[in-house]
Amino acid sequence: MCNWIVGNWKMNGSLAHVAEFTAALLKGIPANLGAAGTRVAICPPHPYLTAVGERIAGSQVELGAQKVHPLPSGAFTGEVSPVMLSEFGVSVCIIGHSEHRQYFGVTDVIIAQKLHALTAVGIIPILCVGETLVEREADRQKEVIETQLRLAMKDSEEDVRGRQVSDTVLAPHPELSEEAAGKLVIAYEPVWAIGTGQTATPEQANGMHEFIRDILRERYSESLAEAMPILYGGSVNEENAGELLRQPDINGALVGGASLKADAFLSIINQAIK
Ligand code: PEP
């Protein structure tokens, strides 16, 4: 299985930052990245996809997106389709990020639609799941993660929550096949750890990753569960990355704040391949 280090710039950066960051990253990227089974991607804001893509072309660094609409085209102002992302050389796309669930009302049903749309065009979805602080304090983290995962993999809202959802814009999605599920990357991102400086302990994170793998084993198969890259995200930085990445069920990191600084991001990458 490969390890992933993915940088999520969120709504940060500028053309000057793109030039500076990519130059430093390409200069420092370890030559044995691929041989070590590690993949690295940067997800800049959409307007910078071209600039980042041009600079990293032919390198070991891949281009990622932070957002996508599930349909190929149409009257959806401000949105970008999977096909458009493909045209710009995007190979991975973050979906289900807690900031989208929280601030833009992106539902589990829409997230499931995006999974299908991305895998159909060959873009790897990075499916984010995570519980809030209130849910963690109520010891509901496993229930929350299981619901998010099962809804993403089809198991209709009615089956999982006993609730029927009608969606007038998007066609009902089919169950996610084992073949399509095998193309995903999952990121466990406890919401209370994102951007707060409060990282999950390596044991807490690894325990949740084991739990996610158990669900995949039961839902699909042993081989799919074992092969699924499950990344941890939530205040990962150069100081805490090593211990997190050494956990047996943590297969990389989704990095927000620390991915804006090339030296910090490179340090995390180096710790992933050791
Ligand atoms: C994220 O944006 O997915 C994230 C984990 O952010 P941060 O590393 O800043 O907590």
CSV table of C-alpha atoms and ligand atoms in Angstrom, one decimal:
chain,number,residue,atom,x,y,z
A,1,MET,CA,0.0,0.0,0.0
A,2,CYS,CA,1.2,3.5,-0.6
A,3,ASN,CA,1.5,6.3,1.8
A,4,TRP,CA,0.2,9.7,1.0
A,5,ILE,CA,1.2,13.2,2.1
A,6,VAL,CA,-1.4,15.7,0.9
A,7,GLY,CA,-1.2,19.4,1.4
A,8,ASN,CA,-4.5,21.3,1.6
A,9,TRP,CA,-3.9,25.0,1.2
A,10,LYS,CA,-7.5,25.8,1.9
A,11,MET,CA,-8.2,29.5,0.8
A,12,ASN,CA,-4.6,30.6,1.2
A,13,GLY,CA,-1.8,31.4,-1.2
A,14,SER,CA,-1.0,33.7,-4.1
A,15,LEU,CA,0.8,33.5,-7.4
A,16,ALA,CA,4.0,34.6,-5.6
A,17,HIS,CA,3.5,31.9,-3.0
A,18,VAL,CA,2.9,29.3,-5.7
A,19,ALA,CA,6.3,30.2,-7.4
A,20,GLU,CA,8.2,30.3,-4.1
A,21,PHE,CA,6.6,27.1,-2.6
A,22,THR,CA,6.9,24.9,-5.7
A,23,ALA,CA,10.5,25.9,-6.3
A,24,ALA,CA,11.5,25.0,-2.7
A,25,LEU,CA,9.4,21.8,-2.7
A,26,LEU,CA,10.9,20.5,-6.0
A,27,LYS,CA,14.4,21.3,-4.8
A,28,GLY,CA,13.9,19.4,-1.5
A,29,ILE,CA,11.7,16.5,-2.6
A,30,PRO,CA,13.4,13.2,-1.8
A,31,ALA,CA,14.5,11.3,-4.9
A,32,ASN,CA,13.4,8.0,-3.5
A,33,LEU,CA,9.8,9.1,-2.9
A,34,GLY,CA,8.3,6.7,-5.4
A,35,ALA,CA,10.6,3.8,-4.5
A,36,ALA,CA,9.6,4.3,-0.8
A,37,GLY,CA,5.9,4.0,-1.9
A,38,THR,CA,5.0,7.5,-0.9
A,39,ARG,CA,2.9,9.9,-3.0
A,40,VAL,CA,2.7,13.6,-2.5
A,41,ALA,CA,0.0,16.0,-3.7
A,42,ILE,CA,-0.7,19.6,-3.2
A,43,CYS,CA,-4.3,20.9,-3.3
A,44,PRO,CA,-4.2,24.7,-4.0
A,45,PRO,CA,-7.3,26.9,-4.5
A,46,HIS,CA,-8.8,26.4,-7.9
A,47,PRO,CA,-7.5,29.6,-9.5
A,48,TYR,CA,-3.9,28.3,-8.8
A,49,LEU,CA,-4.3,24.9,-10.3
A,50,THR,CA,-2.8,25.8,-13.6
A,51,ALA,CA,0.2,27.7,-12.1
A,52,VAL,CA,0.9,24.8,-9.6
A,53,GLY,CA,0.3,22.2,-12.4
A,54,GLU,CA,2.8,23.8,-14.8
A,55,ARG,CA,5.4,24.0,-12.1
A,56,ILE,CA,5.2,20.5,-10.9
A,57,ALA,CA,4.7,18.9,-14.3
A,58,GLY,CA,7.1,15.9,-14.8
A,59,SER,CA,8.0,15.9,-11.1
A,60,GLN,CA,7.0,13.4,-8.4
A,61,VAL,CA,4.5,15.8,-7.0
A,62,GLU,CA,0.8,15.5,-8.0
A,63,LEU,CA,-1.9,18.0,-8.4
A,64,GLY,CA,-5.0,17.9,-6.2
A,65,ALA,CA,-8.2,19.9,-5.9
A,66,GLN,CA,-10.2,20.9,-2.8
A,67,LYS,CA,-13.6,20.9,-4.3
A,68,VAL,CA,-15.7,19.5,-7.1
A,69,HIS,CA,-19.3,19.3,-8.2
A,70,PRO,CA,-20.8,15.9,-8.9
A,71,LEU,CA,-22.2,16.7,-12.4
A,72,PRO,CA,-20.2,17.0,-15.6
A,73,SER,CA,-21.7,20.4,-16.6
A,74,GLY,CA,-24.8,22.6,-16.2
A,75,ALA,CA,-26.3,25.6,-14.5
A,76,PHE,CA,-24.3,25.5,-11.3
A,77,THR,CA,-22.7,28.9,-10.9
A,78,GLY,CA,-19.3,28.9,-9.4
A,79,GLU,CA,-18.9,25.2,-9.5
A,80,VAL,CA,-16.2,23.0,-11.2
A,81,SER,CA,-16.8,19.5,-12.6
A,82,PRO,CA,-14.7,16.4,-12.4
A,83,VAL,CA,-14.0,16.5,-16.1
A,84,MET,CA,-12.7,20.1,-15.9
A,85,LEU,CA,-10.4,19.1,-13.0
A,86,SER,CA,-9.1,16.2,-15.2
A,87,GLU,CA,-8.3,18.6,-18.0
A,88,PHE,CA,-6.0,20.4,-15.6
A,89,GLY,CA,-4.1,17.3,-14.6
A,90,VAL,CA,-5.7,16.9,-11.2
A,91,SER,CA,-5.2,13.4,-9.9
A,92,VAL,CA,-6.7,13.6,-6.4
A,93,CYS,CA,-9.6,15.6,-4.9
A,94,ILE,CA,-10.6,16.2,-1.3
A,95,ILE,CA,-14.3,15.5,-0.6
A,96,GLY,CA,-16.4,15.6,2.6
A,97,HIS,CA,-14.0,18.0,4.4
A,98,SER,CA,-15.5,19.1,7.6
A,99,GLU,CA,-15.3,22.7,6.6
A,100,HIS,CA,-17.6,21.9,3.6
A,101,ARG,CA,-19.9,19.8,5.8
A,102,GLN,CA,-20.0,22.5,8.4
A,103,TYR,CA,-20.1,25.8,6.5
A,104,PHE,CA,-21.6,24.9,3.1
A,105,GLY,CA,-24.1,22.3,4.1
A,106,VAL,CA,-22.5,19.5,2.0
A,107,THR,CA,-24.4,16.4,2.9
A,108,ASP,CA,-23.4,12.8,3.0
A,109,VAL,CA,-25.6,12.2,-0.1
A,110,ILE,CA,-23.8,14.8,-2.1
A,111,ILE,CA,-20.5,13.4,-0.9
A,112,ALA,CA,-21.5,10.0,-2.2
A,113,GLN,CA,-22.4,11.6,-5.6
A,114,LYS,CA,-19.0,13.2,-5.7
A,115,LEU,CA,-17.3,9.8,-5.0
A,116,HIS,CA,-19.0,8.3,-8.0
A,117,ALA,CA,-18.3,11.3,-10.3
A,118,LEU,CA,-14.6,11.4,-9.4
A,119,THR,CA,-13.9,7.7,-9.7
A,120,ALA,CA,-15.7,7.7,-13.1
A,121,VAL,CA,-13.1,10.1,-14.5
A,122,GLY,CA,-10.1,8.5,-12.8
A,123,ILE,CA,-9.5,11.1,-10.1
A,124,ILE,CA,-8.8,9.6,-6.7
A,125,PRO,CA,-11.2,10.9,-4.1
A,126,ILE,CA,-9.8,11.7,-0.6
A,127,LEU,CA,-12.9,11.1,1.5
A,128,CYS,CA,-12.7,12.9,4.8
A,129,VAL,CA,-14.6,11.7,7.8
A,130,GLY,CA,-14.4,13.0,11.4
A,131,GLU,CA,-16.3,13.7,14.6
A,132,THR,CA,-16.8,17.0,16.3
A,133,LEU,CA,-15.7,17.8,19.8
A,134,VAL,CA,-19.2,17.4,21.2
A,135,GLU,CA,-19.5,14.0,19.5
A,136,ARG,CA,-16.1,12.9,20.9
A,137,GLU,CA,-17.0,14.2,24.4
A,138,ALA,CA,-20.1,12.1,24.2
A,139,ASP,CA,-18.0,9.1,23.1
A,140,ARG,CA,-20.0,9.0,19.8
A,141,GLN,CA,-16.9,9.1,17.5
A,142,LYS,CA,-17.3,5.5,16.2
A,143,GLU,CA,-21.0,5.9,15.5
A,144,VAL,CA,-20.4,9.2,13.6
A,145,ILE,CA,-17.5,7.8,11.5
A,146,GLU,CA,-19.4,4.6,10.7
A,147,THR,CA,-22.5,6.6,9.5
A,148,GLN,CA,-20.4,9.0,7.4
A,149,LEU,CA,-18.6,6.0,5.8
A,150,ARG,CA,-21.6,3.9,5.1
A,151,LEU,CA,-23.5,6.8,3.6
A,152,ALA,CA,-20.6,7.6,1.3
A,153,MET,CA,-20.5,4.0,0.2
A,154,LYS,CA,-24.1,4.1,-0.7
A,155,ASP,CA,-26.0,2.5,2.0
A,156,SER,CA,-28.9,4.9,1.6
A,157,GLU,CA,-29.8,7.5,4.2
A,158,GLU,CA,-32.9,5.4,4.8
A,159,ASP,CA,-30.9,2.3,5.5
A,160,VAL,CA,-28.3,4.1,7.8
A,161,ARG,CA,-30.4,6.7,9.6
A,162,GLY,CA,-33.9,5.5,8.9
A,163,ARG,CA,-34.5,8.8,7.1
A,164,GLN,CA,-35.5,9.3,3.5
A,165,VAL,CA,-33.7,12.0,1.5
A,166,SER,CA,-35.1,13.4,-1.8
A,167,ASP,CA,-32.7,15.2,-4.0
A,168,THR,CA,-34.2,17.1,-6.9
A,169,VAL,CA,-31.0,18.0,-8.7
A,170,LEU,CA,-28.9,14.9,-8.4
A,171,ALA,CA,-29.9,11.5,-9.7
A,172,PRO,CA,-30.0,8.7,-7.0
A,173,HIS,CA,-26.6,7.1,-6.7
A,174,PRO,CA,-25.9,3.4,-6.8
A,175,GLU,CA,-24.0,1.5,-4.2
A,176,LEU,CA,-20.3,2.1,-4.4
A,177,SER,CA,-18.8,-1.1,-5.9
A,178,GLU,CA,-15.8,-2.8,-4.4
A,179,GLU,CA,-13.9,-1.8,-7.6
A,180,ALA,CA,-14.7,1.9,-7.1
A,181,ALA,CA,-14.2,1.7,-3.4
A,182,GLY,CA,-10.7,0.3,-4.1
A,183,LYS,CA,-9.8,3.6,-5.8
A,184,LEU,CA,-10.4,5.8,-2.7
A,185,VAL,CA,-8.2,7.3,-0.1
A,186,ILE,CA,-9.8,7.9,3.3
A,187,ALA,CA,-8.8,10.7,5.7
A,188,TYR,CA,-9.7,10.5,9.3
A,189,GLU,CA,-9.9,14.1,10.4
A,190,PRO,CA,-11.3,14.7,13.9
A,191,VAL,CA,-13.0,18.2,13.6
A,192,TRP,CA,-11.6,19.2,17.0
A,193,ALA,CA,-8.1,18.7,15.7
A,194,ILE,CA,-8.3,20.7,12.5
A,195,GLY,CA,-6.5,24.0,12.6
A,196,THR,CA,-6.6,24.0,16.4
A,197,GLY,CA,-3.1,22.8,17.2
A,198,GLN,CA,-4.8,20.0,19.3
A,199,THR,CA,-3.7,16.8,17.5
A,200,ALA,CA,-5.2,13.4,18.2
A,201,THR,CA,-2.8,11.3,20.1
A,202,PRO,CA,-1.1,8.6,17.9
A,203,GLU,CA,-3.1,6.0,19.9
A,204,GLN,CA,-6.4,7.8,19.4
A,205,ALA,CA,-5.8,8.2,15.7
A,206,ASN,CA,-4.6,4.7,15.1
A,207,GLY,CA,-7.5,3.3,17.0
A,208,MET,CA,-10.0,5.1,14.8
A,209,HIS,CA,-8.1,4.0,11.7
A,210,GLU,CA,-8.3,0.4,12.9
A,211,PHE,CA,-12.1,0.9,13.3
A,212,ILE,CA,-12.4,2.3,9.8
A,213,ARG,CA,-10.5,-0.7,8.4
A,214,ASP,CA,-12.8,-3.0,10.3
A,215,ILE,CA,-15.9,-1.4,8.7
A,216,LEU,CA,-14.2,-1.8,5.2
A,217,ARG,CA,-13.4,-5.4,6.0
A,218,GLU,CA,-17.0,-6.1,7.0
A,219,ARG,CA,-18.5,-4.0,4.1
A,220,TYR,CA,-16.2,-5.1,1.3
A,221,SER,CA,-13.3,-7.5,1.9
A,222,GLU,CA,-10.1,-8.2,3.8
A,223,SER,CA,-8.0,-7.3,0.8
A,224,LEU,CA,-9.8,-4.0,0.3
A,225,ALA,CA,-9.5,-3.1,3.9
A,226,GLU,CA,-5.8,-3.9,4.1
A,227,ALA,CA,-5.0,-2.0,0.9
A,228,MET,CA,-7.0,1.2,1.7
A,229,PRO,CA,-4.7,4.2,2.5
A,230,ILE,CA,-6.2,5.8,5.6
A,231,LEU,CA,-4.6,9.2,6.3
A,232,TYR,CA,-4.7,11.2,9.5
A,233,GLY,CA,-5.5,14.9,9.4
A,234,GLY,CA,-5.7,17.5,12.1
A,235,SER,CA,-2.9,19.8,13.1
A,236,VAL,CA,-0.1,17.6,11.7
A,237,ASN,CA,3.2,19.4,11.7
A,238,GLU,CA,6.9,18.7,11.5
A,239,GLU,CA,7.0,17.9,15.3
A,240,ASN,CA,4.2,15.4,15.6
A,241,ALA,CA,4.3,13.8,12.1
A,242,GLY,CA,6.9,11.2,12.8
A,243,GLU,CA,5.1,9.5,15.7
A,244,LEU,CA,1.7,9.6,13.9
A,245,LEU,CA,3.1,8.2,10.7
A,246,ARG,CA,4.8,5.4,12.5
A,247,GLN,CA,1.4,4.0,13.7
A,248,PRO,CA,0.6,0.7,11.9
A,249,ASP,CA,-2.8,1.9,10.6
A,250,ILE,CA,-1.8,5.4,9.6
A,251,ASN,CA,-0.9,5.6,5.9
A,252,GLY,CA,0.0,9.2,5.6
A,253,ALA,CA,-1.3,12.6,6.4
A,254,LEU,CA,-3.7,15.3,5.1
A,255,VAL,CA,-1.9,18.5,6.1
A,256,GLY,CA,-3.5,22.0,6.3
A,257,GLY,CA,-1.6,24.8,7.9
A,258,ALA,CA,1.8,23.1,7.8
A,259,SER,CA,1.5,22.5,4.0
A,260,LEU,CA,1.8,26.2,3.3
A,261,LYS,CA,5.4,26.2,4.4
A,262,ALA,CA,7.7,24.3,2.1
A,263,ASP,CA,10.2,23.4,4.8
A,264,ALA,CA,7.6,22.1,7.2
A,265,PHE,CA,5.9,20.1,4.4
A,266,LEU,CA,9.2,18.7,3.3
A,267,SER,CA,10.0,17.6,6.8
A,268,ILE,CA,6.7,15.8,7.0
A,269,ILE,CA,7.3,14.1,3.7
A,270,ASN,CA,10.8,13.0,4.8
A,271,GLN,CA,9.3,11.5,8.0
A,272,ALA,CA,6.8,9.6,5.9
A,273,ILE,CA,9.5,7.8,4.0
A,274,LYS,CA,11.7,6.9,6.9
B,1,PEP,C1,-7.1,20.1,6.9
B,1,PEP,O1,-7.4,21.1,6.4
B,1,PEP,O2,-7.6,19.0,6.4
B,1,PEP,C2,-6.3,20.0,8.1
B,1,PEP,C3,-6.1,18.9,8.7
B,1,PEP,O3,-5.9,21.3,8.6
B,1,PEP,P1,-4.7,21.5,9.7
B,1,PEP,O4,-3.6,20.6,9.4
B,1,PEP,O5,-4.4,22.9,9.6
B,1,PEP,O6,-5.4,21.1,11.0
